[in-house]
PDB file of C-alpha atoms and ligand atoms in Angstrom:
ATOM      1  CA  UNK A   9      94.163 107.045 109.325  1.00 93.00           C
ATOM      2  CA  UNK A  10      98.246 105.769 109.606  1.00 97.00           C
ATOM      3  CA  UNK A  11      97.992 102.816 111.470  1.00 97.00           C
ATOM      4  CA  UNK A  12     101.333 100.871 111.644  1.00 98.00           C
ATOM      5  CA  UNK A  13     101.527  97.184 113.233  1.00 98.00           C
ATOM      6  CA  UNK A  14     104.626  96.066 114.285  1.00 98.00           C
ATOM      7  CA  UNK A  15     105.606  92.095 114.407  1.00 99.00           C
ATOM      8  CA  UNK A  16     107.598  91.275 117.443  1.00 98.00           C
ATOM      9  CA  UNK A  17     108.417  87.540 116.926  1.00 98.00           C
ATOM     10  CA  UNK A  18     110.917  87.088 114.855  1.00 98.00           C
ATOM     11  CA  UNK A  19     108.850  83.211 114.072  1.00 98.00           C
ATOM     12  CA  UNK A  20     106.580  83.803 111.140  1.00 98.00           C
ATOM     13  CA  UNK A  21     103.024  82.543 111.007  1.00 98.00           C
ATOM     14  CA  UNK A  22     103.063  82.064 114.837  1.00 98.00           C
ATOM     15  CA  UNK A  23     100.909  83.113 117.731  1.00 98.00           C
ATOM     16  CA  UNK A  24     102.023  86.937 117.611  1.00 98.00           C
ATOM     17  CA  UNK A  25     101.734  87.008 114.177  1.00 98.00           C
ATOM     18  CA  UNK A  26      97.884  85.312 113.632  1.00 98.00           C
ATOM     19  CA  UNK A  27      96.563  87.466 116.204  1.00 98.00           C
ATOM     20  CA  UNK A  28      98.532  90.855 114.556  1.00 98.00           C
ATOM     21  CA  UNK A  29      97.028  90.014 112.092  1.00 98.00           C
ATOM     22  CA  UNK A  30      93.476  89.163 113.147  1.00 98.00           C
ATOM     23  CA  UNK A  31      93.873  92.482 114.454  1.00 98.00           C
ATOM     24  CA  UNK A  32      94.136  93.726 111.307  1.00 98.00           C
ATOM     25  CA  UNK A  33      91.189  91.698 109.470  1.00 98.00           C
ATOM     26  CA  UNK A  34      89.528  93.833 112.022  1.00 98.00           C
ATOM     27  CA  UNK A  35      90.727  97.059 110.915  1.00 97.00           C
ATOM     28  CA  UNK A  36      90.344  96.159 107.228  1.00 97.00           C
ATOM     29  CA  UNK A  37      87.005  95.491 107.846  1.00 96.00           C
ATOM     30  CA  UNK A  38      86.321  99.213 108.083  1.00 95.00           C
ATOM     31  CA  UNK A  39      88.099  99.663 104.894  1.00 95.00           C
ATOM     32  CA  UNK A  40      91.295 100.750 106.193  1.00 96.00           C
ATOM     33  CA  UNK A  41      94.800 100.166 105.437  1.00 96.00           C
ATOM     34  CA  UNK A  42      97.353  99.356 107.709  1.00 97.00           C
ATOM     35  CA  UNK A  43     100.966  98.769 107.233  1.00 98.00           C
ATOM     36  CA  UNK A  44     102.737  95.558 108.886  1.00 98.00           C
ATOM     37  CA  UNK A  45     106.206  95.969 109.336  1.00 98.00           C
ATOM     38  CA  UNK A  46     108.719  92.140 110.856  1.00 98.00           C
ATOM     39  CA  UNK A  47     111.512  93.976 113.089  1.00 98.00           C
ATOM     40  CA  UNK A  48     112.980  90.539 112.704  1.00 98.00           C
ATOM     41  CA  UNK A  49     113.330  91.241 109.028  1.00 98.00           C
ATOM     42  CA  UNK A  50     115.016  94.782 109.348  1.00 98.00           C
ATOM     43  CA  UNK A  51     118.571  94.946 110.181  1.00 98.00           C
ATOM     44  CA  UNK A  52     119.084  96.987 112.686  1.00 98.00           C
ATOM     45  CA  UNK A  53     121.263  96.959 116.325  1.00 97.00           C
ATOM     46  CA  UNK A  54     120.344  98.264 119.471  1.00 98.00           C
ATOM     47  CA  UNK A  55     121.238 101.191 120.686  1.00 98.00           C
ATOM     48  CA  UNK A  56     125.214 101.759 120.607  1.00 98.00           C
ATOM     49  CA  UNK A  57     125.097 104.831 123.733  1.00 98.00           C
ATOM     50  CA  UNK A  58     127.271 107.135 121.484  1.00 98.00           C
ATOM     51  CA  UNK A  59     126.027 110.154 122.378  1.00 98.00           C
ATOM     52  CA  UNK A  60     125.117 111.061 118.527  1.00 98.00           C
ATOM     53  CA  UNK A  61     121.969 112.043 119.833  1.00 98.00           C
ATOM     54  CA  UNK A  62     122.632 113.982 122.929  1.00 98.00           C
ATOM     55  CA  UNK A  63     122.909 117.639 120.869  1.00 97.00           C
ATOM     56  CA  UNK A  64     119.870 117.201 118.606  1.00 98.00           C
ATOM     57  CA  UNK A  65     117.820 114.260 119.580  1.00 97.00           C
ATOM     58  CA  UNK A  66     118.341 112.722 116.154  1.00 97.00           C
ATOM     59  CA  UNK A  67     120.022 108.814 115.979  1.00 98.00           C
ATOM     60  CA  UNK A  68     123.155 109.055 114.008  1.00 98.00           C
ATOM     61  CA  UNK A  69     123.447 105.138 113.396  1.00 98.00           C
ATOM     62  CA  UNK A  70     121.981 104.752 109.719  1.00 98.00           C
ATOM     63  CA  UNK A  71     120.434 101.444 109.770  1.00 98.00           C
ATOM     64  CA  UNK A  72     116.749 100.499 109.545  1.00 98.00           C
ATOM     65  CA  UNK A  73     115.507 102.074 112.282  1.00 98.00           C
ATOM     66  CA  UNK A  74     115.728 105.500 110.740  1.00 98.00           C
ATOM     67  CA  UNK A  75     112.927 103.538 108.381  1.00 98.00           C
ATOM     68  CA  UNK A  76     110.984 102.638 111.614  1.00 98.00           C
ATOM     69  CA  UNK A  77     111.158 106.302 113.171  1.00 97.00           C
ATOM     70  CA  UNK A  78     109.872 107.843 110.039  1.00 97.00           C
ATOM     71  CA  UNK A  79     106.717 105.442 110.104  1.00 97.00           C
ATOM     72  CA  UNK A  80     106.225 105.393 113.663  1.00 97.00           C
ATOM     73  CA  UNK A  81     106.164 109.321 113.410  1.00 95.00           C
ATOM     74  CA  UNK A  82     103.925 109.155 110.496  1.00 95.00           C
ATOM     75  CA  UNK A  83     101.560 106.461 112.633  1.00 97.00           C
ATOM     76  CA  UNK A  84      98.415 107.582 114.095  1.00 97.00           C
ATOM     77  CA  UNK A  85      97.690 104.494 116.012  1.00 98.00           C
ATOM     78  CA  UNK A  86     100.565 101.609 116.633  1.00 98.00           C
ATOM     79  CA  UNK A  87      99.507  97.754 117.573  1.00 98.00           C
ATOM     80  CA  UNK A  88     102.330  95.750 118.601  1.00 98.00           C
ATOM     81  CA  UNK A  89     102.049  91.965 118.774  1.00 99.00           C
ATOM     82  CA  UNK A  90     104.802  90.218 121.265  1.00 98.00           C
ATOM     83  CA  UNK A  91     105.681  86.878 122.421  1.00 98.00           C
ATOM     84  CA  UNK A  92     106.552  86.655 126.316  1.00 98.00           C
ATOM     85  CA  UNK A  93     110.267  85.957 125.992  1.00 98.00           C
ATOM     86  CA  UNK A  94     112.565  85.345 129.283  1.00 98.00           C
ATOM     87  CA  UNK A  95     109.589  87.038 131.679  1.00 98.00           C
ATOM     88  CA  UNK A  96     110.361  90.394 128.968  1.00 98.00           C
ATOM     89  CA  UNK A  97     110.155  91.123 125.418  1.00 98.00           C
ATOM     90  CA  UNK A  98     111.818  89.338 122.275  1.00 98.00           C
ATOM     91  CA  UNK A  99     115.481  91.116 121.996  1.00 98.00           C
ATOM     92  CA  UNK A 100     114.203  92.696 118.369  1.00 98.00           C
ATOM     93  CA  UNK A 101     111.661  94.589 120.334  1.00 98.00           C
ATOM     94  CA  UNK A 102     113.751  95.324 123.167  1.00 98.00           C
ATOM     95  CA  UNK A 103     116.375  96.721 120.319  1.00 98.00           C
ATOM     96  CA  UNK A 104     114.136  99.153 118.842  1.00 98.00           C
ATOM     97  CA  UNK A 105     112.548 100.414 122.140  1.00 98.00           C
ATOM     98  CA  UNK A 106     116.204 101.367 123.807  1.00 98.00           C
ATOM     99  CA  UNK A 107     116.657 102.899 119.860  1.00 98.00           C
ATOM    100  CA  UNK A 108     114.119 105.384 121.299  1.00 98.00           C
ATOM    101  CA  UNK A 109     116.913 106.696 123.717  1.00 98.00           C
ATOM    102  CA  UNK A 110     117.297 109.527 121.226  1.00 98.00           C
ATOM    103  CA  UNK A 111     113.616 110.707 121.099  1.00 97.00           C
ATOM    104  CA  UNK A 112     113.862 110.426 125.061  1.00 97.00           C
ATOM    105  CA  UNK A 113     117.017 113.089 124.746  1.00 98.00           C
ATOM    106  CA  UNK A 114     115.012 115.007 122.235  1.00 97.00           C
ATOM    107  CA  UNK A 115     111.659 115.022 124.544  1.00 96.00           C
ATOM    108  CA  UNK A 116     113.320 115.136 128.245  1.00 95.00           C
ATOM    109  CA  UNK A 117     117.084 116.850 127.643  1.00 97.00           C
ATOM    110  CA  UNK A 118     116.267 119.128 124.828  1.00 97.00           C
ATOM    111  CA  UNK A 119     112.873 119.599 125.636  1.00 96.00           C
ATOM    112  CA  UNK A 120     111.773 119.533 121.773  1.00 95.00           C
ATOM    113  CA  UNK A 121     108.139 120.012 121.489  1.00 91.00           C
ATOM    114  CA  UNK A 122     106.623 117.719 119.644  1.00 85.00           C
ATOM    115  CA  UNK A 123     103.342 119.245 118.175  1.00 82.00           C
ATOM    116  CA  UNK A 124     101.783 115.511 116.722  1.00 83.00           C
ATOM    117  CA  UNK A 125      98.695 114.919 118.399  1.00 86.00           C
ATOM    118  CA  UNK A 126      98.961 111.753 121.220  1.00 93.00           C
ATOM    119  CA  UNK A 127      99.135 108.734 119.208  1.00 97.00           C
ATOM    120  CA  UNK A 128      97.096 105.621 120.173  1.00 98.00           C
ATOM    121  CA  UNK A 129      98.801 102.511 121.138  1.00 98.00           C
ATOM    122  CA  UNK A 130      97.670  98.891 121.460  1.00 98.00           C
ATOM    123  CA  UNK A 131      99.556  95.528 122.666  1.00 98.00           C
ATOM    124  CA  UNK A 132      99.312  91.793 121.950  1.00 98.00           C
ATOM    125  CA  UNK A 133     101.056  89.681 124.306  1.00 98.00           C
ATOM    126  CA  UNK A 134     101.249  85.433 124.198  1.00 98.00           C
ATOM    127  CA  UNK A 135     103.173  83.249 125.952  1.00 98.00           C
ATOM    128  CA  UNK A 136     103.747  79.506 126.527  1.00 98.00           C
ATOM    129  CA  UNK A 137     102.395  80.161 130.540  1.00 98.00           C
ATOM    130  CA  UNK A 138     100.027  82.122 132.227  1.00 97.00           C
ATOM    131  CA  UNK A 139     102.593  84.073 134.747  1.00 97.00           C
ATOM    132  CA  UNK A 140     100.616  87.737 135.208  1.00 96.00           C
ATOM    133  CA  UNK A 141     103.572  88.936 136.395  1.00 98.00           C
ATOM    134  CA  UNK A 142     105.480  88.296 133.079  1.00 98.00           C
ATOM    135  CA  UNK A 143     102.620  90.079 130.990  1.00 98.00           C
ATOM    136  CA  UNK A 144     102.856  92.880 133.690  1.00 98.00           C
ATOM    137  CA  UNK A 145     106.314  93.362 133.467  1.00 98.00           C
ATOM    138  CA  UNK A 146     106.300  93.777 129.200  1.00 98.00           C
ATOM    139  CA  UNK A 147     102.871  96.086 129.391  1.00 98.00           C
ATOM    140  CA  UNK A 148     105.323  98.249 131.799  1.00 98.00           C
ATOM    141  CA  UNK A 149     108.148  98.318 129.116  1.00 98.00           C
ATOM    142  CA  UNK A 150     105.680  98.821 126.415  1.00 98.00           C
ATOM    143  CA  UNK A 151     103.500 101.513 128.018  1.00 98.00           C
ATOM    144  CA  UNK A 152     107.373 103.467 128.738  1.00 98.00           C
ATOM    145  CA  UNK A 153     108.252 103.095 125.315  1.00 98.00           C
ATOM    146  CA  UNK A 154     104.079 104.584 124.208  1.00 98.00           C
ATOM    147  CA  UNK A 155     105.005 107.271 126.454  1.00 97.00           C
ATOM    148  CA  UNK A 156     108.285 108.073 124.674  1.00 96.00           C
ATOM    149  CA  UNK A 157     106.532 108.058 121.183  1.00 94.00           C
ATOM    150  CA  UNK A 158     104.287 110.009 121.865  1.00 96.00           C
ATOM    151  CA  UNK A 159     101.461 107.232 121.855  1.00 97.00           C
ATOM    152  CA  UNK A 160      98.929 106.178 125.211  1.00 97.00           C
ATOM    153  CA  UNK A 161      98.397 102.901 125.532  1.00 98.00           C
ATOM    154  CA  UNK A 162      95.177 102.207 124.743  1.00 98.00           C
ATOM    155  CA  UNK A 163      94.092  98.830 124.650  1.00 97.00           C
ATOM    156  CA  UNK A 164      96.112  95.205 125.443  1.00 98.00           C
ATOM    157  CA  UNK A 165      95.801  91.772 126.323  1.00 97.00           C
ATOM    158  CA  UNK A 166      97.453  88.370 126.835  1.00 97.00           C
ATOM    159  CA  UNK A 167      96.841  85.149 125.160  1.00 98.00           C
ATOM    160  CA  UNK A 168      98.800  82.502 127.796  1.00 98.00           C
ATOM    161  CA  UNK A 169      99.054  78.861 126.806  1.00 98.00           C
ATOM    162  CA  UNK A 170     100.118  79.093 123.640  1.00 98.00           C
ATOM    163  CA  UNK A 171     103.310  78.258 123.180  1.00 98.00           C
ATOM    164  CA  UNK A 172     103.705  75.909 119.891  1.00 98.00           C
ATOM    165  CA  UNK A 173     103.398  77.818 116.506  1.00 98.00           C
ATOM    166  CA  UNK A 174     100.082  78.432 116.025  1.00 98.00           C
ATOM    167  CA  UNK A 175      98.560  77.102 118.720  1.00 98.00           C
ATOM    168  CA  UNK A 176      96.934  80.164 119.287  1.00 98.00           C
ATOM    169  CA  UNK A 177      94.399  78.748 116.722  1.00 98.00           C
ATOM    170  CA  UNK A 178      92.868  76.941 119.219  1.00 98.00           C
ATOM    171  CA  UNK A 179      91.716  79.584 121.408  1.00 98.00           C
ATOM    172  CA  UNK A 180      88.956  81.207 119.371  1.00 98.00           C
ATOM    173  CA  UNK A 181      88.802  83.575 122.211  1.00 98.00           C
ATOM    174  CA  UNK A 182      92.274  85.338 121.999  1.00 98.00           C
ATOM    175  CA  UNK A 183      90.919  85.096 117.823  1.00 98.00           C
ATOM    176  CA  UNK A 184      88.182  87.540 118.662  1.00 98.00           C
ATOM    177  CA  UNK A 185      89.523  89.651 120.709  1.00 98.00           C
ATOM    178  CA  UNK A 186      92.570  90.393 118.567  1.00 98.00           C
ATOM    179  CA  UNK A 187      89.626  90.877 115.667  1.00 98.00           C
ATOM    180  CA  UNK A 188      87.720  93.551 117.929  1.00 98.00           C
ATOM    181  CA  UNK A 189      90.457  95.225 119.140  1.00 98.00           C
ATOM    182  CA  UNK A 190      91.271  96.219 115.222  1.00 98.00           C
ATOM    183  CA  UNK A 191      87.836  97.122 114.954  1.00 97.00           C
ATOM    184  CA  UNK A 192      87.651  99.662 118.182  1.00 97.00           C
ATOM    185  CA  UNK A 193      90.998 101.396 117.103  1.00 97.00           C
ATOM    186  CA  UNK A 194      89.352 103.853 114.704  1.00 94.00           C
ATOM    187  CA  UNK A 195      86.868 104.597 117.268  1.00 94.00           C
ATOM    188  CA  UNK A 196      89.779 106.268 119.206  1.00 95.00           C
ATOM    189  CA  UNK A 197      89.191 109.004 116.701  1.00 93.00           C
ATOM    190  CA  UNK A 198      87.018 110.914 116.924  1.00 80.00           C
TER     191      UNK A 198
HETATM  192  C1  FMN B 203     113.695  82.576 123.795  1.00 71.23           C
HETATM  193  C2  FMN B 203     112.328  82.225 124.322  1.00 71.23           C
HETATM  194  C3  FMN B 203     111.981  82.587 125.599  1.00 71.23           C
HETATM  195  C4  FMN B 203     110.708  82.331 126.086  1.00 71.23           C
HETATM  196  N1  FMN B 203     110.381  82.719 127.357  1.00 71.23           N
HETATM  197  C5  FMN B 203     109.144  82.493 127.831  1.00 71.23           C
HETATM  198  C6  FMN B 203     108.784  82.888 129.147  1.00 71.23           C
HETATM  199  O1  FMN B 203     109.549  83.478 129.890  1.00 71.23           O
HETATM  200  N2  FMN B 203     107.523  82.613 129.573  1.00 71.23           N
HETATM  201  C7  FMN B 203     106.609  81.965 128.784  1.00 71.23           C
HETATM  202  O2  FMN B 203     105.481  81.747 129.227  1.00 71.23           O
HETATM  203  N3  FMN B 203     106.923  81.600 127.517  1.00 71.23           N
HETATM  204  C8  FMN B 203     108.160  81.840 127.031  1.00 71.23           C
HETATM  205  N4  FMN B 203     108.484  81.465 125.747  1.00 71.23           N
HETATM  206  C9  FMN B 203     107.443  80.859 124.883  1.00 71.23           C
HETATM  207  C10 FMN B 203     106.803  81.854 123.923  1.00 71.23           C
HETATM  208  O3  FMN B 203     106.329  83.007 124.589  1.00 71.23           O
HETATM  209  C11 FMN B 203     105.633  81.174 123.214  1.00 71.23           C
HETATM  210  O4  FMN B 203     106.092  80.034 122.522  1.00 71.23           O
HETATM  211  C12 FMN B 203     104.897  82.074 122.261  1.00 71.23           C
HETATM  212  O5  FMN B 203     103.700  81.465 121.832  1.00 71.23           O
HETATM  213  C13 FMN B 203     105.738  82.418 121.044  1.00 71.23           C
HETATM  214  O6  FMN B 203     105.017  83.312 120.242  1.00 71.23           O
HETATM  215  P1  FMN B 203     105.251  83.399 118.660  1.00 71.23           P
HETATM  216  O7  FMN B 203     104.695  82.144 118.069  1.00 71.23           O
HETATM  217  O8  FMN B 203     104.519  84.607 118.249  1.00 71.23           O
HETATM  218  O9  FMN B 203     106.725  83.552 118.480  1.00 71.23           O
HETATM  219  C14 FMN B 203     109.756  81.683 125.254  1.00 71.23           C
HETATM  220  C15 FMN B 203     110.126  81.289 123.959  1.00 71.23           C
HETATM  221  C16 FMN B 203     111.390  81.545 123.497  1.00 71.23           C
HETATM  222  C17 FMN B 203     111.766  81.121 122.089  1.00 71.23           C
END
């Protein structure tokens, strides 16, 4: 099983980050192998409206994010860990979600088929506050973005009050139920 986790924050070892990958303790601990990928390490803009796309649904900026639609295609399940930035999401995410434009001209203007089977998706928010209305909000642009991929959103939650790095130590809670959401994943498969 593909299972590709993608690192939202661009701060290392922070509150994203130890729940991605408690998360993935989780799914190790069925003896499977997922693949991390840090859009804050990949160079990459946001989407430059050219128009490359509009005849074949294909992005023609060559950057890494032809790197990240390859394994996002490949990906049977996706888990995205976010930080709560500005009410939204971090600009990296934001960046590769409008990226998707093309695979929205591919699925809603060309009406390409896309004959994968519905990918599963799963999201980790955290933020310094508890403001529902902030989590709501990025679940909404995260659940559009699923939709575009191909991928349901399966499974999410928020860890509020964290907000220093790491802090999210602190709440074993948010700990274990990053850990069992890794485990349930494969049980989306039947
Ligand atoms: C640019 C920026 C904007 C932020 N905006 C919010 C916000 O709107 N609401 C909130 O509760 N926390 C906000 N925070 C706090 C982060 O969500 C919080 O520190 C989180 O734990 C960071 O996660 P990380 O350690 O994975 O990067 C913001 C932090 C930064 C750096």
């Amino acid at each position: 099983m593909k299972i590709l986790a993608i690192l939202g924050s661009p701060r290392r070892g922070g509150n994203s980050e130890i729940l991605l990958d408690k998360a993935l303790e989780g799914v190790k601990s069925l003896g499977l192998e997922p693949e991390k990928i840090v859009l804050n390490e990949l160079k990459f803009a946001g989407c430059q409206e050219c128009g490359g796309c509009d005849k074949t649904g294909r992005c023609i900026v060559n950057d890494d994010m032809q790197m990240i639609y390859k394994k996002l295609d490949e990906a049977e399940a996706v888990v995205l860990a976010s930080p709560i930035f500005f009410g939204s999401l971090p600009a990296q995410v934001k960046a590769m979600i409008d990226r998707y434009q093309c695979i929205w001209v591919a699925k809603y203007v060309l009406e390409k088929k896309n004959p994968a089977p519905l990918k599963k998706g799963f999201l980790i928010l955290v933020s310094a506050g508890s403001r529902g209305s902030f989590f709501k909000n990025a679940e909404s642009i995260v659940r559009n973005f699923f939709a575009v991929l191909g991928a349901e959103l399966k499974e999410s939650f928020c860890c509020p009050n964290v907000d220093k790095k790491a802090r999210v130590l602190e709440h074993p809670n948010c700990l274990e139920k990053a850990f069992e959401l890794g485990k349930k994943i494969p049980r989306y498969f039947p």
